[in-house]
């Protein structure tokens, strides 16, 4: 099962889930899976991508390559899942899926300073066996949206209704006819708010800490400043108002959490996921582990997931092979760059500032590996446009269609508005026929 | 922070939760906690002990010692929590609580065969630090009811209502006016069924695999043989009937799951929790780890938790000190006994058979450590009586009162029937004033 990349790196890839597709896989299970492992996916039924596919496409395998035609810019979850799985099995490298050890969970990664290598424990879940392997480098590519950040509020303990984190949200129809409080104002919050109304919730109140979402054109959704306390089923907000609700959904983001990284390798556990993970050189090399060989792909609140992960993967590959001669080799040198980026990170005060920050980081990585920066520029142009369209109208922004980044083609507008197409399966069938 | 037991054992005790009381602590959180760790507690509000306190009492610290008076036999969760915490701080050994490392989670236990010791990784959660310690023995006493067993059923993926495991059940009032399907027929199933009706559910259907609970005297609860498939919100049962439900609660038990036990130490991961954990000598010594020094307290589906854990703790203590001279020292000898017990375990066909099995195991351990077996007999007599009373009437059995095991006193009958006392806090206040 050794994968030989360019005859130079032996790679072993362990994946906890039973198949590929990461968090794009939907499961009805919450909390723990069949094997008692933490459920990785936070998907819900009828989820649509919040961003357009043009901002989430791979240079070497397009949506058109996979589906044989141009699809509208905004698509349901299943389309993204089929697309990433298509690249894995039919992309430039051939069938990569068969090389992955599925249902194998990494349970411990420890660095041995004297031997200068990592000891990795892997559990074969169905086989119920543990094995120890030695590696020179470890790449953590397990995503960042699977351990919920659930802040507490006064009185939450005795709230008589349902109270979950968006990680456990599976099905909007469960909240039909209800009044639901959503805590948060980022993507999960606004997406779940409209999803609830789409599937019959009576009323949704979105409570924000800093900035309202501004649900222009949105029926039955109102916004209020942060909740202060909960008294039975009555929520009291910062502006002195109150409201009775049936359920609470915490859309309060995720925590960095890598329990298998031991000793000095532990990284930012318990810190909310953001665009600049702490002490991470170029968002990729962990600098505090007594080595520079623990690498990360995608440990971000990300706005352009696919191209960001792709470029980071290329960077990691070249870094391990020593093909990035200008990179510093010591922790001290790396930390100079880290401090600069962290300094800038501390000043970010809007979503546009965060997106620009991520764009600049991606351009830096792209330059290192020879990935055309014009593609990065164009990808982010689509993202900026999407975020603006979304701010303009949370309900209708998915009717927009953008030009593809890599082939500069105009994607078609959808035939039906996303929220009026209640049967995603039918639509997926139409797109994939 | 070393605890010196009888000047002979240095003990370090690590506890993931922020305070003592184990699963008797209630949290509104489901899935993961503040630190992203798996939530340990599966408590729900207004839970009452399914068994009488006379069957769950410590020989060296009685409920009367703690509360200053005899309480009725059946009590709400908070009473059990106060009682176990009372023993920890005011019991015969003085304040033991201050010796526990709270908010410290054990993340890895590995046995080194050459050195004949365990390497244990411990994470200080608020401090976000990992430390490695060496131990000659490891005692796993983390309980067995925190990783849900969630079997799948045809069509469950597209069920439009709420679908949770009892591990995530927090509040019966969330299901007011609803029709709820409960899967399972053991304690969680029957307790949650009556709890749902107690707090306003319209109708509860309990679907069983082998034996019905038989809810005599119970309003609005019916039983049907195992569900076969789910078609939208319609449940189809084995007897050909069907029913529409609003929500599903899987009361399908728990899995053994100790992800931190590495290599040969891994134990029965993914197997449902039962009265005879696999390859475990006297239910206490794990025989497959290349050593006989990985010990367990309480890895059971248990009917007499407190005295069972107490006797097992006494046994473990003497075993580590070499004060059990008749115990075999090799794995092979231990396996002879294991095979006998496992053979008998395979024949158990009723709850009474399982209880008798556990009683016999506890008597064996009690004899080893000099714990009076008459107390074991009397504890189990109470348990048998309780189970019979419960079978007689699921609603009224908590009005019964039993004699205490250790002091042979008659506990008083409750003033109000448990399900008519809707305010547990008020009752707890009355009991603890």
Short mmCIF file of N, CA and C in Angstrom, two decimals, chain A residues 324-405:
data_model
loop_
_atom_site.label_atom_id
_atom_site.label_comp_id
_atom_site.label_asym_id
_atom_site.label_seq_id
_atom_site.Cartn_x
_atom_site.Cartn_y
_atom_site.Cartn_z
N UNK A 324 12.33 23.59 -2.04
CA UNK A 324 12.03 25.01 -1.78
C UNK A 324 13.28 25.61 -1.13
N UNK A 325 14.30 25.87 -1.93
CA UNK A 325 15.62 26.24 -1.38
C UNK A 325 15.62 27.56 -0.62
N UNK A 326 14.62 28.41 -0.87
CA UNK A 326 14.63 29.71 -0.18
C UNK A 326 13.97 29.67 1.19
N UNK A 327 13.42 28.50 1.53
CA UNK A 327 12.75 28.42 2.83
C UNK A 327 13.77 28.37 3.96
N UNK A 328 13.47 29.04 5.05
CA UNK A 328 14.37 28.95 6.21
C UNK A 328 14.36 27.54 6.78
N UNK A 329 15.45 27.18 7.40
CA UNK A 329 15.52 25.83 7.94
C UNK A 329 15.40 25.80 9.46
N UNK A 330 15.49 26.96 10.09
CA UNK A 330 15.39 26.95 11.55
C UNK A 330 14.07 27.55 12.02
N UNK A 331 13.73 27.16 13.21
CA UNK A 331 12.52 27.67 13.82
C UNK A 331 12.59 29.19 13.98
N UNK A 332 13.75 29.68 14.37
CA UNK A 332 13.90 31.11 14.64
C UNK A 332 13.60 31.94 13.38
N UNK A 333 14.13 31.47 12.26
CA UNK A 333 13.89 32.21 11.02
C UNK A 333 12.41 32.16 10.64
N UNK A 334 11.83 30.97 10.79
CA UNK A 334 10.41 30.84 10.47
C UNK A 334 9.57 31.77 11.33
N UNK A 335 9.95 31.87 12.61
CA UNK A 335 9.14 32.67 13.55
C UNK A 335 9.12 34.15 13.17
N UNK A 336 10.15 34.62 12.48
CA UNK A 336 10.13 36.02 12.04
C UNK A 336 8.94 36.25 11.12
N UNK A 337 8.79 35.35 10.15
CA UNK A 337 7.66 35.45 9.23
C UNK A 337 6.35 35.27 9.98
N UNK A 338 6.31 34.26 10.87
CA UNK A 338 5.09 34.00 11.64
C UNK A 338 4.63 35.26 12.37
N UNK A 339 5.59 35.94 13.01
CA UNK A 339 5.24 37.12 13.80
C UNK A 339 4.67 38.23 12.92
N UNK A 340 5.23 38.39 11.75
CA UNK A 340 4.70 39.40 10.82
C UNK A 340 3.24 39.10 10.47
N UNK A 341 2.99 37.84 10.09
CA UNK A 341 1.63 37.46 9.70
C UNK A 341 0.68 37.53 10.89
N UNK A 342 1.15 37.12 12.05
CA UNK A 342 0.27 37.19 13.22
C UNK A 342 -0.03 38.64 13.59
N UNK A 343 0.95 39.50 13.40
CA UNK A 343 0.73 40.93 13.66
C UNK A 343 -0.37 41.47 12.76
N UNK A 344 -0.30 41.11 11.50
CA UNK A 344 -1.32 41.59 10.56
C UNK A 344 -2.68 40.96 10.89
N UNK A 345 -2.64 39.66 11.24
CA UNK A 345 -3.88 38.94 11.58
C UNK A 345 -4.64 39.66 12.70
N UNK A 346 -3.88 40.16 13.67
CA UNK A 346 -4.50 40.81 14.83
C UNK A 346 -5.28 42.07 14.45
N UNK A 347 -5.01 42.60 13.27
CA UNK A 347 -5.67 43.86 12.87
C UNK A 347 -6.93 43.64 12.02
N UNK A 348 -7.19 42.40 11.64
CA UNK A 348 -8.30 42.14 10.71
C UNK A 348 -9.64 42.49 11.36
N UNK A 349 -10.43 43.30 10.71
CA UNK A 349 -11.66 43.78 11.35
C UNK A 349 -12.91 43.58 10.50
N UNK A 350 -12.81 42.86 9.40
CA UNK A 350 -14.01 42.61 8.60
C UNK A 350 -13.80 41.33 7.81
N UNK A 351 -14.88 40.81 7.25
CA UNK A 351 -14.76 39.61 6.46
C UNK A 351 -13.90 39.87 5.22
N UNK A 352 -13.99 41.08 4.65
CA UNK A 352 -13.18 41.38 3.46
C UNK A 352 -11.69 41.43 3.81
N UNK A 353 -11.39 41.92 5.01
CA UNK A 353 -9.99 41.95 5.45
C UNK A 353 -9.48 40.52 5.64
N UNK A 354 -10.35 39.64 6.17
CA UNK A 354 -9.92 38.25 6.37
C UNK A 354 -9.71 37.54 5.03
N UNK A 355 -10.60 37.82 4.08
CA UNK A 355 -10.45 37.19 2.77
C UNK A 355 -9.17 37.67 2.09
N UNK A 356 -8.91 38.98 2.19
CA UNK A 356 -7.68 39.52 1.60
C UNK A 356 -6.44 38.91 2.24
N UNK A 357 -6.50 38.74 3.54
CA UNK A 357 -5.40 38.10 4.27
C UNK A 357 -5.15 36.70 3.70
N UNK A 358 -6.23 35.96 3.52
CA UNK A 358 -6.07 34.59 3.01
C UNK A 358 -5.57 34.60 1.57
N UNK A 359 -6.05 35.55 0.81
CA UNK A 359 -5.58 35.67 -0.58
C UNK A 359 -4.07 35.92 -0.61
N UNK A 360 -3.59 36.82 0.22
CA UNK A 360 -2.16 37.14 0.24
C UNK A 360 -1.34 35.93 0.67
N UNK A 361 -1.87 35.17 1.63
CA UNK A 361 -1.15 33.97 2.06
C UNK A 361 -1.09 32.95 0.93
N UNK A 362 -2.19 32.82 0.22
CA UNK A 362 -2.23 31.85 -0.88
C UNK A 362 -1.31 32.29 -2.02
N UNK A 363 -1.27 33.59 -2.30
CA UNK A 363 -0.36 34.08 -3.35
C UNK A 363 1.09 33.78 -2.97
N UNK A 364 1.41 33.97 -1.71
CA UNK A 364 2.77 33.66 -1.24
C UNK A 364 3.10 32.19 -1.50
N UNK A 365 2.20 31.30 -1.12
CA UNK A 365 2.43 29.86 -1.31
C UNK A 365 2.48 29.53 -2.81
N UNK A 366 1.58 30.15 -3.59
CA UNK A 366 1.52 29.89 -5.03
C UNK A 366 2.84 30.25 -5.70
N UNK A 367 3.37 31.40 -5.32
CA UNK A 367 4.66 31.83 -5.88
C UNK A 367 5.76 30.81 -5.56
N UNK A 368 5.76 30.33 -4.34
CA UNK A 368 6.78 29.35 -3.93
C UNK A 368 6.77 28.12 -4.83
N UNK A 369 5.56 27.68 -5.23
CA UNK A 369 5.47 26.39 -5.93
C UNK A 369 5.21 26.54 -7.43
N UNK A 370 5.17 27.78 -7.92
CA UNK A 370 4.96 27.98 -9.35
C UNK A 370 3.53 27.78 -9.82
N UNK A 371 2.59 27.95 -8.91
CA UNK A 371 1.17 27.90 -9.26
C UNK A 371 0.81 29.30 -9.76
N UNK A 372 0.14 29.40 -10.92
CA UNK A 372 -0.08 30.74 -11.50
C UNK A 372 -0.88 31.66 -10.56
N UNK A 373 -0.27 32.76 -10.18
CA UNK A 373 -0.95 33.66 -9.24
C UNK A 373 -2.16 34.33 -9.87
N UNK A 374 -2.20 34.39 -11.21
CA UNK A 374 -3.39 34.97 -11.84
C UNK A 374 -4.63 34.15 -11.49
N UNK A 375 -4.47 32.84 -11.35
CA UNK A 375 -5.61 32.00 -10.96
C UNK A 375 -6.06 32.33 -9.54
N UNK A 376 -5.08 32.58 -8.68
CA UNK A 376 -5.43 32.96 -7.31
C UNK A 376 -6.22 34.27 -7.33
N UNK A 377 -5.70 35.22 -8.09
CA UNK A 377 -6.38 36.53 -8.19
C UNK A 377 -7.82 36.34 -8.69
N UNK A 378 -7.99 35.54 -9.71
CA UNK A 378 -9.32 35.37 -10.29
C UNK A 378 -10.25 34.58 -9.36
N UNK A 379 -9.66 33.61 -8.66
CA UNK A 379 -10.48 32.85 -7.69
C UNK A 379 -11.02 33.79 -6.62
N UNK A 380 -10.14 34.63 -6.11
CA UNK A 380 -10.59 35.55 -5.06
C UNK A 380 -11.53 36.62 -5.58
N UNK A 381 -11.38 36.98 -6.86
CA UNK A 381 -12.33 37.95 -7.44
C UNK A 381 -13.74 37.36 -7.38
N UNK A 382 -13.86 36.07 -7.69
CA UNK A 382 -15.17 35.40 -7.61
C UNK A 382 -15.67 35.40 -6.16
N UNK A 383 -14.76 35.12 -5.24
CA UNK A 383 -15.16 35.06 -3.83
C UNK A 383 -15.67 36.42 -3.35
N UNK A 384 -14.93 37.47 -3.68
CA UNK A 384 -15.37 38.81 -3.28
C UNK A 384 -16.74 39.13 -3.86
N UNK A 385 -16.92 38.76 -5.13
CA UNK A 385 -18.20 39.03 -5.78
C UNK A 385 -19.33 38.28 -5.06
N UNK A 386 -19.05 37.02 -4.75
CA UNK A 386 -20.05 36.19 -4.05
C UNK A 386 -20.42 36.81 -2.71
N UNK A 387 -19.42 37.20 -1.93
CA UNK A 387 -19.70 37.75 -0.59
C UNK A 387 -20.52 39.04 -0.72
N UNK A 388 -20.22 39.85 -1.71
CA UNK A 388 -20.99 41.07 -1.93
C UNK A 388 -22.43 40.74 -2.32
N UNK A 389 -22.56 39.81 -3.25
CA UNK A 389 -23.90 39.41 -3.70
C UNK A 389 -24.72 38.86 -2.54
N UNK A 390 -24.03 38.13 -1.69
CA UNK A 390 -24.67 37.51 -0.54
C UNK A 390 -25.13 38.56 0.46
N UNK A 391 -24.30 39.57 0.64
CA UNK A 391 -24.68 40.66 1.55
C UNK A 391 -25.87 41.43 1.00
N UNK A 392 -25.90 41.52 -0.32
CA UNK A 392 -26.99 42.23 -0.99
C UNK A 392 -28.33 41.54 -0.73
N UNK A 393 -28.32 40.23 -0.87
CA UNK A 393 -29.58 39.49 -0.65
C UNK A 393 -29.28 38.02 -0.36
N UNK A 394 -29.55 37.63 0.88
CA UNK A 394 -29.20 36.29 1.34
C UNK A 394 -30.03 35.20 0.64
N UNK A 395 -31.18 35.58 0.12
CA UNK A 395 -32.04 34.57 -0.52
C UNK A 395 -31.72 34.37 -2.00
N UNK A 396 -31.37 35.47 -2.66
CA UNK A 396 -31.29 35.38 -4.13
C UNK A 396 -29.87 35.27 -4.66
N UNK A 397 -28.85 35.38 -3.78
CA UNK A 397 -27.48 35.44 -4.32
C UNK A 397 -27.12 34.18 -5.09
N UNK A 398 -27.77 33.08 -4.79
CA UNK A 398 -27.43 31.84 -5.50
C UNK A 398 -28.02 31.79 -6.92
N UNK A 399 -28.73 32.81 -7.31
CA UNK A 399 -29.20 32.88 -8.70
C UNK A 399 -28.13 33.48 -9.61
N UNK A 400 -27.10 34.06 -9.02
CA UNK A 400 -26.00 34.63 -9.81
C UNK A 400 -25.19 33.51 -10.45
N UNK A 401 -24.51 33.85 -11.54
CA UNK A 401 -23.62 32.88 -12.19
C UNK A 401 -22.32 33.60 -12.56
N UNK A 402 -21.20 32.91 -12.35
CA UNK A 402 -19.90 33.53 -12.55
C UNK A 402 -19.13 32.86 -13.68
N UNK A 403 -18.04 33.49 -14.08
CA UNK A 403 -17.17 32.89 -15.10
C UNK A 403 -16.19 31.96 -14.41
N UNK A 404 -15.86 30.85 -15.07
CA UNK A 404 -14.90 29.91 -14.47
C UNK A 404 -13.51 30.54 -14.44
N UNK A 405 -12.74 30.16 -13.45
CA UNK A 405 -11.42 30.75 -13.23
C UNK A 405 -10.39 30.23 -14.23
#
